[in-house]
Coordinates of C-alpha atoms in Angstrom, one line a residue:
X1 CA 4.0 6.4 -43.7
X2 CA 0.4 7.7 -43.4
X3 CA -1.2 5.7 -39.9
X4 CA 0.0 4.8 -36.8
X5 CA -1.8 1.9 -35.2
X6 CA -0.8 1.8 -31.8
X7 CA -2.0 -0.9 -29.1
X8 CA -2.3 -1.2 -25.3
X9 CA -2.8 -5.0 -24.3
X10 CA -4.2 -4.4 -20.4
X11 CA -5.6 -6.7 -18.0
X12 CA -9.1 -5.4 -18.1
X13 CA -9.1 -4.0 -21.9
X14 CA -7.2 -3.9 -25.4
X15 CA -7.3 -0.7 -26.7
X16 CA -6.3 0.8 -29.9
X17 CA -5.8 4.1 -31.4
X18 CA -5.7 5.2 -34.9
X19 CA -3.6 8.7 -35.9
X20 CA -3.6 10.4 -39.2
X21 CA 0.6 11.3 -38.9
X22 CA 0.5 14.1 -41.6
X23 CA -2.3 16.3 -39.9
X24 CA -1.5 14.5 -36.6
X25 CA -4.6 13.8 -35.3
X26 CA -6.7 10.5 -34.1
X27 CA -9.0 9.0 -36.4
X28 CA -10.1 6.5 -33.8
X29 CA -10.1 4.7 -30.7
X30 CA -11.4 2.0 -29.6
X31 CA -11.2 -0.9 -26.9
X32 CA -12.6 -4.4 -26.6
X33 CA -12.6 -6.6 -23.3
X34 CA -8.9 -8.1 -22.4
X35 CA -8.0 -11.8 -23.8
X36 CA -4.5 -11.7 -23.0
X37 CA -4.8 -14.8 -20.2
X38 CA -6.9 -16.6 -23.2
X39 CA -5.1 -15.7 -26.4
X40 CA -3.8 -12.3 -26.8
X41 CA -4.3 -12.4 -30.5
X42 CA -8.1 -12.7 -30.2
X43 CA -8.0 -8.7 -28.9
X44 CA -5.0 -7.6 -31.3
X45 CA -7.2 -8.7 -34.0
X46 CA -10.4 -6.8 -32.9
X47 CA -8.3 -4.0 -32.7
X48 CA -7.0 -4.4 -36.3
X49 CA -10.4 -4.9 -37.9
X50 CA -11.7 -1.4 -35.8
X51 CA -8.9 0.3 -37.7
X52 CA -9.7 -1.7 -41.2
X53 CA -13.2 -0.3 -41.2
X54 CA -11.8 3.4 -40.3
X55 CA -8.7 3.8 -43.0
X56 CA -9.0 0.4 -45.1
X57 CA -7.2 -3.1 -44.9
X58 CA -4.2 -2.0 -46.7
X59 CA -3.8 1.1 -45.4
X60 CA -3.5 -0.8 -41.8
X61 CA -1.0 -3.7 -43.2
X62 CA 1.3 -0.5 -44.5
X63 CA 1.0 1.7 -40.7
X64 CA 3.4 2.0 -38.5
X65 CA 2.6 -0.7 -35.3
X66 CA 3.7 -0.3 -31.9
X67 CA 2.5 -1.3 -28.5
X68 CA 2.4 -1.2 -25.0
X69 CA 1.2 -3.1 -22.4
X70 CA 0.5 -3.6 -18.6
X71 CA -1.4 -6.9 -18.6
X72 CA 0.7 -8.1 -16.2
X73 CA -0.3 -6.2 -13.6
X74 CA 2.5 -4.1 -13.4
X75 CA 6.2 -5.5 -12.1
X76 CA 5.8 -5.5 -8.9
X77 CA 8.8 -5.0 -6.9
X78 CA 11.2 -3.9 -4.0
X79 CA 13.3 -1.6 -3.3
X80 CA 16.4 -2.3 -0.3
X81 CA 18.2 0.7 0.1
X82 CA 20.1 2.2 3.1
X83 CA 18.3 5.3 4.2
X84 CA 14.9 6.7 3.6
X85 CA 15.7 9.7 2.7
X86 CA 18.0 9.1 0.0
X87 CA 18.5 5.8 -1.6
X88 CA 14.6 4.5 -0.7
X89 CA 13.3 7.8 -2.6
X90 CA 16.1 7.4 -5.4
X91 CA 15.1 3.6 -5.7
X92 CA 11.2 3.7 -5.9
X93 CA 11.8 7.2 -8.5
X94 CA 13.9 4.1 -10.5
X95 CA 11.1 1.6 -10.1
X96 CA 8.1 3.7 -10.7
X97 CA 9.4 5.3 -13.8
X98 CA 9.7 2.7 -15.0
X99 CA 6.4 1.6 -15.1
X100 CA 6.4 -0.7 -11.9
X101 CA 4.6 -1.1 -8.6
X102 CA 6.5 -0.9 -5.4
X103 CA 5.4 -4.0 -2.7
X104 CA 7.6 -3.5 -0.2
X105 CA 10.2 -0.8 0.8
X106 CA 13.5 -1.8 3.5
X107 CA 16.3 1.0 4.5
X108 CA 19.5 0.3 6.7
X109 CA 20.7 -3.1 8.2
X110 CA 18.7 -5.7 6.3
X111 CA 18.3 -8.6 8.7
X112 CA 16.8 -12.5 8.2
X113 CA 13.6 -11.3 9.2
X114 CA 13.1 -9.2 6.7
X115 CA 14.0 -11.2 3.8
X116 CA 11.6 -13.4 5.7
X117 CA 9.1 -10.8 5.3
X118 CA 9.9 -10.3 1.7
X119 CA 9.8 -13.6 0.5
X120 CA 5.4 -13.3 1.6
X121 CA 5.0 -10.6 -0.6
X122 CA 5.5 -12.3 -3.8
X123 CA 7.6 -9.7 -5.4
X124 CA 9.1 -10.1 -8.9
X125 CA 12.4 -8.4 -8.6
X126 CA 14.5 -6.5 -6.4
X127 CA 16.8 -3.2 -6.8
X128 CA 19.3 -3.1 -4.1
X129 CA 21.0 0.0 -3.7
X130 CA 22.5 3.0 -1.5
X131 CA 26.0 4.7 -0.9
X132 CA 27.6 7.4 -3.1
X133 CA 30.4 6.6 -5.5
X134 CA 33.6 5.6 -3.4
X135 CA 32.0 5.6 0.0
X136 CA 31.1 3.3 2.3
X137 CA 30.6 -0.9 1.2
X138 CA 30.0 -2.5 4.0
X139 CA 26.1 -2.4 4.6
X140 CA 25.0 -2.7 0.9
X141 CA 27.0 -5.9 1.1
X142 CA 25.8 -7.0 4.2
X143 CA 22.6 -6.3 2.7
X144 CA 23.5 -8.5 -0.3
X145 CA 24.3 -11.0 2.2
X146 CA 21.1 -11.4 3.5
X147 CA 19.1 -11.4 0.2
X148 CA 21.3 -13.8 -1.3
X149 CA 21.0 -16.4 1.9
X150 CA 17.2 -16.0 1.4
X151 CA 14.9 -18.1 -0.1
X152 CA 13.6 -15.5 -2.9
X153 CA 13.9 -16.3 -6.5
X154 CA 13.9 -13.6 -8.0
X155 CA 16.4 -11.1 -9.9
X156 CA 18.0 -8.4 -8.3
X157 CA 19.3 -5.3 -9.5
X158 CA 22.1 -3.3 -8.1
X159 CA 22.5 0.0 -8.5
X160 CA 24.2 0.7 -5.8
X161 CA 28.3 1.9 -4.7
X162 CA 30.1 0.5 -8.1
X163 CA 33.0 -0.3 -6.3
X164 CA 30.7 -3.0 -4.6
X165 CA 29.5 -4.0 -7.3
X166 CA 31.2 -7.2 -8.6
X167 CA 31.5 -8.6 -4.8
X168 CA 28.0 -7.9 -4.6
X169 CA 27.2 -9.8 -7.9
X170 CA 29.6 -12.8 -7.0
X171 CA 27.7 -12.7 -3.6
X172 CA 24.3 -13.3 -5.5
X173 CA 26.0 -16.2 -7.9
X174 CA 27.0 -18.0 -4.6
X175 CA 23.1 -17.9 -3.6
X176 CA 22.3 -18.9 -7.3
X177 CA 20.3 -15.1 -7.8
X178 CA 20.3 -13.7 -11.0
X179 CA 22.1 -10.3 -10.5
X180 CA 22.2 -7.2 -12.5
X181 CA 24.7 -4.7 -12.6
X182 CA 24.0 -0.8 -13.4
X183 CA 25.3 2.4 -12.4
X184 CA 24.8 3.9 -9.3
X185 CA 22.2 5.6 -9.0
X186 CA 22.6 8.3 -6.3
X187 CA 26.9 9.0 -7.7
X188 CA 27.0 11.6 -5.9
X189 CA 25.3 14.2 -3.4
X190 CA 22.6 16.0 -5.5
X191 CA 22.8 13.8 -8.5
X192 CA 20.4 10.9 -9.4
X193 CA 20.6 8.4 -12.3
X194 CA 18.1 6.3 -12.6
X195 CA 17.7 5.7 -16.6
X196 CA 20.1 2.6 -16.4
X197 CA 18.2 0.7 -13.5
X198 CA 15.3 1.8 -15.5
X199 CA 16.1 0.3 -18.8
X200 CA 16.7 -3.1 -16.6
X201 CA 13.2 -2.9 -14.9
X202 CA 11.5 -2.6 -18.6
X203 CA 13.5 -5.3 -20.1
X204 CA 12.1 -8.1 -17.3
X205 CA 8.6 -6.6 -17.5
X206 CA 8.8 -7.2 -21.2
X207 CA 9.7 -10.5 -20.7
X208 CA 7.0 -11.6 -18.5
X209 CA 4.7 -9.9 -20.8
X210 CA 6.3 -12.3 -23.7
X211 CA 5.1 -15.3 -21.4
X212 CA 0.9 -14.5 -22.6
X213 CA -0.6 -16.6 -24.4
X214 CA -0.6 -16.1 -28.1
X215 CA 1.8 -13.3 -27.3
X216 CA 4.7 -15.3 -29.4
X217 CA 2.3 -14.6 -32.6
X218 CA 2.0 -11.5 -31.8
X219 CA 5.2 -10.3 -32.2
X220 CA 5.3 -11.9 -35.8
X221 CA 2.3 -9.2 -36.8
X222 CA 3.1 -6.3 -34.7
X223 CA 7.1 -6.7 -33.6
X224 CA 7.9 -6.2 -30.1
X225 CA 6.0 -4.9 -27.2
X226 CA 7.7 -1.4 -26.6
X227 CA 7.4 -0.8 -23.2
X228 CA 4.9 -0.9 -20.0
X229 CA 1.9 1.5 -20.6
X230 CA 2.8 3.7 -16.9
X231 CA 6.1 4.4 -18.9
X232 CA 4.4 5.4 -21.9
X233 CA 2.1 7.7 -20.2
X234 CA 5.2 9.3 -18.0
X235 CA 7.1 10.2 -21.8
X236 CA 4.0 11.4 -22.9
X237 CA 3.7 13.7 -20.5
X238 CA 7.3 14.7 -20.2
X239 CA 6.8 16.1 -24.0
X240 CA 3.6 17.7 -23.4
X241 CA 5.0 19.6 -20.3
X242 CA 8.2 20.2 -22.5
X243 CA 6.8 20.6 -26.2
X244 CA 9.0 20.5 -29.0
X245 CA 11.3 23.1 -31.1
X246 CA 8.3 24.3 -33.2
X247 CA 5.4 23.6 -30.7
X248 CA 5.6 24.7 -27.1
X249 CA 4.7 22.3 -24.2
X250 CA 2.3 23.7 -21.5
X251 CA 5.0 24.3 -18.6
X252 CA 4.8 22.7 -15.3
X253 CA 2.0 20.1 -15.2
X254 CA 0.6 17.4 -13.2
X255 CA -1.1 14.2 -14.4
X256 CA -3.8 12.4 -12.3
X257 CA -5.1 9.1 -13.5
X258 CA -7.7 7.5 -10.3
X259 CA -8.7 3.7 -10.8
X260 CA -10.0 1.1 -9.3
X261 CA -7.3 0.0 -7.1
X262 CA -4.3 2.7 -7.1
X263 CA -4.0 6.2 -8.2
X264 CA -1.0 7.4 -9.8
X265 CA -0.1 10.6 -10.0
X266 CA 2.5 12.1 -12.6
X267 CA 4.6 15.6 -12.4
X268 CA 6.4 17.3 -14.6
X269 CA 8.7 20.0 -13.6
X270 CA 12.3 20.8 -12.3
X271 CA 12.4 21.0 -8.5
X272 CA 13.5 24.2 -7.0
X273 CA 13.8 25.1 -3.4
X274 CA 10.5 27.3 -1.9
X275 CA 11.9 30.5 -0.7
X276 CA 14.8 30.4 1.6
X277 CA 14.2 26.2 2.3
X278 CA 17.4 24.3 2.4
X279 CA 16.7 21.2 0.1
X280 CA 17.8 17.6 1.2
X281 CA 16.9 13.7 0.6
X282 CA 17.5 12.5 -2.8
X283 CA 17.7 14.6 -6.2
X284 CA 14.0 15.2 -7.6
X285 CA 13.9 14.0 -11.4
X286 CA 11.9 16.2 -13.6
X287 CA 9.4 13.8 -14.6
X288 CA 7.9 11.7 -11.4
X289 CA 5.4 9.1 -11.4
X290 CA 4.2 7.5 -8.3
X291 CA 1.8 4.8 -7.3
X292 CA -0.5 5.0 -4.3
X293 CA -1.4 0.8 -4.2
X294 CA -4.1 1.9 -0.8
X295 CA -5.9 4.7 -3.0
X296 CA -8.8 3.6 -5.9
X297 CA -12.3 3.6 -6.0
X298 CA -12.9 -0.1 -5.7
X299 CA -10.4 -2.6 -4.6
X300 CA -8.8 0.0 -2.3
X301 CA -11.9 1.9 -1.5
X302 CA -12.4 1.1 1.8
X303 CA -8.4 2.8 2.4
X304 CA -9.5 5.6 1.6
X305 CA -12.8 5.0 3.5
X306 CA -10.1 4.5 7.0
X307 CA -7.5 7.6 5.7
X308 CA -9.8 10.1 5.3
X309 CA -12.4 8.8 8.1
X310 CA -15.9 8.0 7.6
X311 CA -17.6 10.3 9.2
X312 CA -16.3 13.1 7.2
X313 CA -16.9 12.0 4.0
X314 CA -20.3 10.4 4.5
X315 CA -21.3 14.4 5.4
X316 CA -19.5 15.4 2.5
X317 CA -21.4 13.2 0.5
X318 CA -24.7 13.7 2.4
X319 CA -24.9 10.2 3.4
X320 CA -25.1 8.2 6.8
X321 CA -22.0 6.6 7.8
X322 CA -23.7 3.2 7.9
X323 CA -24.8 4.0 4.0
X324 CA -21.1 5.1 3.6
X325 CA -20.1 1.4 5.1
X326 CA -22.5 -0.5 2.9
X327 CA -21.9 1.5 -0.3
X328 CA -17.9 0.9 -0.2
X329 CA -18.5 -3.0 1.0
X330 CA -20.7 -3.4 -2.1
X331 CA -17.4 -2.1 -4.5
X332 CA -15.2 -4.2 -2.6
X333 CA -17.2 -7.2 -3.5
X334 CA -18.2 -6.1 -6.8
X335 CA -15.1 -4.4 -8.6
X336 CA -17.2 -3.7 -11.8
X337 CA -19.7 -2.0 -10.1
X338 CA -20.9 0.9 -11.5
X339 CA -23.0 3.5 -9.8
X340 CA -26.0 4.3 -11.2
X341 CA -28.0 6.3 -8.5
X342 CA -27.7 10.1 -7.2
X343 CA -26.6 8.9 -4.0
X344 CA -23.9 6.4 -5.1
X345 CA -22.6 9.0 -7.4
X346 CA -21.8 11.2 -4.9
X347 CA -20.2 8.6 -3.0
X348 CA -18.4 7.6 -5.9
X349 CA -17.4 11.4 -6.1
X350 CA -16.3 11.7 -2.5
X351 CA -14.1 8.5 -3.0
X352 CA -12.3 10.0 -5.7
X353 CA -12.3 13.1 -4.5
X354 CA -10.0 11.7 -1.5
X355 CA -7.9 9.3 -3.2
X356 CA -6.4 11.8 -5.2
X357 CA -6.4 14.6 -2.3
X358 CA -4.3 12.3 -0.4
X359 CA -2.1 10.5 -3.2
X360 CA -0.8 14.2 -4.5
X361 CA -0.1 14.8 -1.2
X362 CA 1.8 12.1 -1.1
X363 CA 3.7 12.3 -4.3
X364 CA 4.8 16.1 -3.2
X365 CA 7.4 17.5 -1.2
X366 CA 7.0 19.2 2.5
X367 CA 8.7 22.2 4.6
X368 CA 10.0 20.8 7.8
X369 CA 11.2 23.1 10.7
X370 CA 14.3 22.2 12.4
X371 CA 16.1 23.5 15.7
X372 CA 20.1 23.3 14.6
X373 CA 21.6 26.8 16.1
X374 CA 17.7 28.7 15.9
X375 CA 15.4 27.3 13.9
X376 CA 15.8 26.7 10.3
X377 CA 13.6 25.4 7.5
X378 CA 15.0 21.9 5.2
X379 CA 12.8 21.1 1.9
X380 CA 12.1 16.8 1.5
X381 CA 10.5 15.9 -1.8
X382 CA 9.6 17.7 -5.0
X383 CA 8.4 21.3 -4.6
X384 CA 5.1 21.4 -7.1
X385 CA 4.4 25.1 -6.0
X386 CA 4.4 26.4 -9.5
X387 CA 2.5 24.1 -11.1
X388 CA 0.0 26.0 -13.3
X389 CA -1.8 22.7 -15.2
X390 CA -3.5 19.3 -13.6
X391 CA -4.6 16.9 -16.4
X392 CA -7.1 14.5 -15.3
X393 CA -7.4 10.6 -17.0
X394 CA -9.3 7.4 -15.7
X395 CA -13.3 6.9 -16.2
X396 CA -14.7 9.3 -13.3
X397 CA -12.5 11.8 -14.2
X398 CA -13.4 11.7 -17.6
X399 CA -17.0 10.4 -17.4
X400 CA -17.9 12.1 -14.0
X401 CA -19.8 14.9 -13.5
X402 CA -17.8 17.3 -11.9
X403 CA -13.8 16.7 -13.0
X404 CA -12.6 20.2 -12.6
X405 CA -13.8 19.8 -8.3
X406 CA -12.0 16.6 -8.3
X407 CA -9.0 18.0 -9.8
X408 CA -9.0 20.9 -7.4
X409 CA -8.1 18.4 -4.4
X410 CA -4.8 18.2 -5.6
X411 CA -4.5 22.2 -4.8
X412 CA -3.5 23.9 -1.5
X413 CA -6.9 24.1 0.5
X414 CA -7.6 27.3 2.7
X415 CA -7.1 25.2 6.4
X416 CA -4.2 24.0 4.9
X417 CA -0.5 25.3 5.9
X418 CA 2.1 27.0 3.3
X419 CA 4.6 23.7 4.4
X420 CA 2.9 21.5 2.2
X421 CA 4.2 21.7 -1.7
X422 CA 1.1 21.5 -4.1
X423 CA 0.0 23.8 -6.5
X424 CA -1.5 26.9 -5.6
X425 CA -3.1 27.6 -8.2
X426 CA -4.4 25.2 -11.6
X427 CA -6.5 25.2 -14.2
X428 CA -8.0 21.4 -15.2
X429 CA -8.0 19.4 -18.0
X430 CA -9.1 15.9 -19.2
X431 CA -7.4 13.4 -21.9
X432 CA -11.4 13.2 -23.3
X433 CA -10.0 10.4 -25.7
X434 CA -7.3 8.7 -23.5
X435 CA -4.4 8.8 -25.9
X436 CA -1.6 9.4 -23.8
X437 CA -0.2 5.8 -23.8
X438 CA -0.7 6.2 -27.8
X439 CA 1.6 9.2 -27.4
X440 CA 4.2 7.8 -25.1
X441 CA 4.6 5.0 -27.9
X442 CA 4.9 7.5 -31.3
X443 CA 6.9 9.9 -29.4
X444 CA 9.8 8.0 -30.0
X445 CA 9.2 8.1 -33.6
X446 CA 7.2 11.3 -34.4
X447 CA 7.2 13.9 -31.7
X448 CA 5.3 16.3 -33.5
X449 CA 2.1 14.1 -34.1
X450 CA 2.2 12.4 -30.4
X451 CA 2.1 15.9 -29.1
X452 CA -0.5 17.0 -31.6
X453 CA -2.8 14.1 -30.4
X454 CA -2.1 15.3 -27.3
X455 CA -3.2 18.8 -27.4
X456 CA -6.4 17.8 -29.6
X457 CA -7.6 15.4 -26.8
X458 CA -7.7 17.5 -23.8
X459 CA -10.9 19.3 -23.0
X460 CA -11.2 22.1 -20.4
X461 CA -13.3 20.9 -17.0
X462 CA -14.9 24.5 -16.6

């Protein structure tokens, strides 16, 4: 086989890439405005006549076809768990690798209240889980309890104790929920699992995506929607961090992709202790993604506007704080707004800037001093110390004027104190062509081609 096509149906556009497998490389991309809530065909059709005119109609009937998609909007879901510090951090790792969006986070007793609470935020699905193998039952199954005396219809996932597990399930029949059953996935102390409650999460998301319109013709041109596009991306950048037996990867790397309404922020490398830190919570996979839903640069602009603080940022970006105001209500309003004045760019800049300043901030671990017998240091969350590479995707990153200083947020700032666990030290790069979804979907079939791609697209910021 000579071509991949491979497809990304999204809420906003349909995009398409073309790759040359033999000298692994893109021939072309492309993207045309979304019709997936008119007729998804109408897009996958674009897209096949863009790659007709590049490498011919037969040459397109006999590639390889594979998709992804997040029109959607993402799963959006919740995660119950007992503690915080454990099976919450375990549970949204679960959710967000898999290409979801967390709405609503509950640790310890669940009570009617709650379910109250998360019944009002329209949530898809939930993963219920907490307690090592053959320890404790009793509050994952009060907490089954409570969900399954609610009013949500929606399925849950447990991934909790296994030896819970079927009372839990026949505790959710009684309700009439829809359970799921997969292995724990905290077993044990130090160990995570999270690839079964994973492969659960992606099965439902690709059944709501089958629910589009014109999606059921679809499938008879192109086969089956593969998997969510955040999951893509997070495989993509797994092998580029790791490489392959003939090619090597680039090492410890971070991914930052800033939108309109959330910034997600991807890393990829194994979590070590810094210096003498004792490290405790839940087990750190090697490849994170997370979500910040508060941080983008329309929709959620005016977060960022009340995290960061007006004042500061309006004489970053050499603006008045009433000009600050204005300029953020105007995006709020207008989500396809694009700035097309020195001013507004810097504001745009400055809003970027922070969202992804505070999201990696977010997504990384911390030092925490405790007094126990003297005072001793504990380690909470992924150490991304050694980081060496920060890949930058999403339009101002790649179409702003200054990617490399935005990028450099997400590094260790001189007023800043050693506690916090970013990189130290990066150098920046962009995905020029945005073909990282493209290689999370020919990975699976052609390793040395999706990384190829990969390497070809990224530019140097400086």
């Amino acid at each position: 086989m000579k071509y991949a096509t491979l497809i990304d149906f999204g809420s906003t556009y349909t995009k398409v890439a073309c790759v040359h497998l033999p000298e692994r490389r893109v021939l072309m991309t492309d993207r045309f405005p979304s019709t997936v809530h008119i007729d998804a065909r109408i897009g996958l059709h674009q897209c096949f006549d863009a790659v007709a005119r590049a490498v011919g109609h037969v040459a397109l009937q006999e590639s390889l076809k594979l998709s992804s998609s997040s029109a959607a909007g993402g799963l959006r879901m919740a995660v119950v768990g007992l503690t915080r510090s454990l099976s919450i951090m375990a549970g949204r790792n679960a959710a967000f690798g898999a290409g979801a969006k967390i709405l609503a986070n509950y640790s310890g007793w669940l009570t009617p209240e709650d379910a109250v609470s998360l019944e009002k935020t329209n949530v898809e699905i939930v993963l219920l889980c907490g307690g090592y193998e053959k320890g404790n039952r009793t509050m994952i199954l009060h907490n089954a309890e409570v969900l399954s005396a609610s009013d949500l219809q929606v399925p849950v996932i447990y991934a909790g104790n296994s030896d819970a597990g079927q009372m839990a399930r026949e505790i959710f029949c009684r309700g009439g929920k829809e359970c799921f059953l997969v292995d724990n996935i905290i077993p044990a102390v130090g160990e995570m699992n999270t690839g079964p409650a994973e492969a659960v999460i992606r099965n439902i998301f690709m059944k709501r995506i089958t629910n589009m319109i014109g999606m059921d013709r679809v499938r008879e041109e192109i086969g089956e929607i593969l998997m969510p596009t955040p999951a893509a991306v997070l495989a993509a950048g797994k092998l580029l961090s790791e490489g392959t037996e003939t090619d090597a990867g680039l090492g410890g790397m971070m991914m930052v992709d800033v939108g309109g309404a959330t910034t997600d922020v991807y890393s990829f490398i194994k979590n070590k202790g810094y210096n003498y830190a004792r490290m405790v919570g839940a087990a750190e996979p090697f490849a994170k993604r997370t979500v910040e839903g508060d941080m983008g640069m329309r929709e959620s602009s005016v977060c960022v506007l009340e995290e960061a603080g007006a004042e500061a940022m309006a004489q970053r970006a050499d603006v008045s704080t009433a000009t600050l105001r204005a300029s953020v209500e105007k995006r709020l309003l207008d989500t396809s707004f694009l700035a097309d004045t020195p001013e507004e760019l810097r504001i745009d800049q400055e809003i970027a800037s922070q969202a992804i300043s505070i999201s990696v901030r977010r997504h990384a671990g911390r030092i925490e001093k405790v007094h126990s017998k003297g005072v001793r240091e504990i380690q909470r969350g992924k150490n991304l110390t050694n980081v060496e590479t920060i890949i930058g995707t999403g339009g101002i990153l790649v179409n702003g004027t200054d990617p490399d200083g935005l990028l450099q947020c997400a590094v260790l700032q001189e007023c800043e104190g050693e506690e916090i666990l970013i990189p130290r030290k990066v150098r920046t790069l962009v995905d020029r062509d945005y073909v990282f979804y493209a290689a999370g979907l020919l990975q699976e079939y052609d390793k040395a081609a999706a990384l190829g791609i990969m390497k070809a697209s990224l530019s140097e910021t400086g």
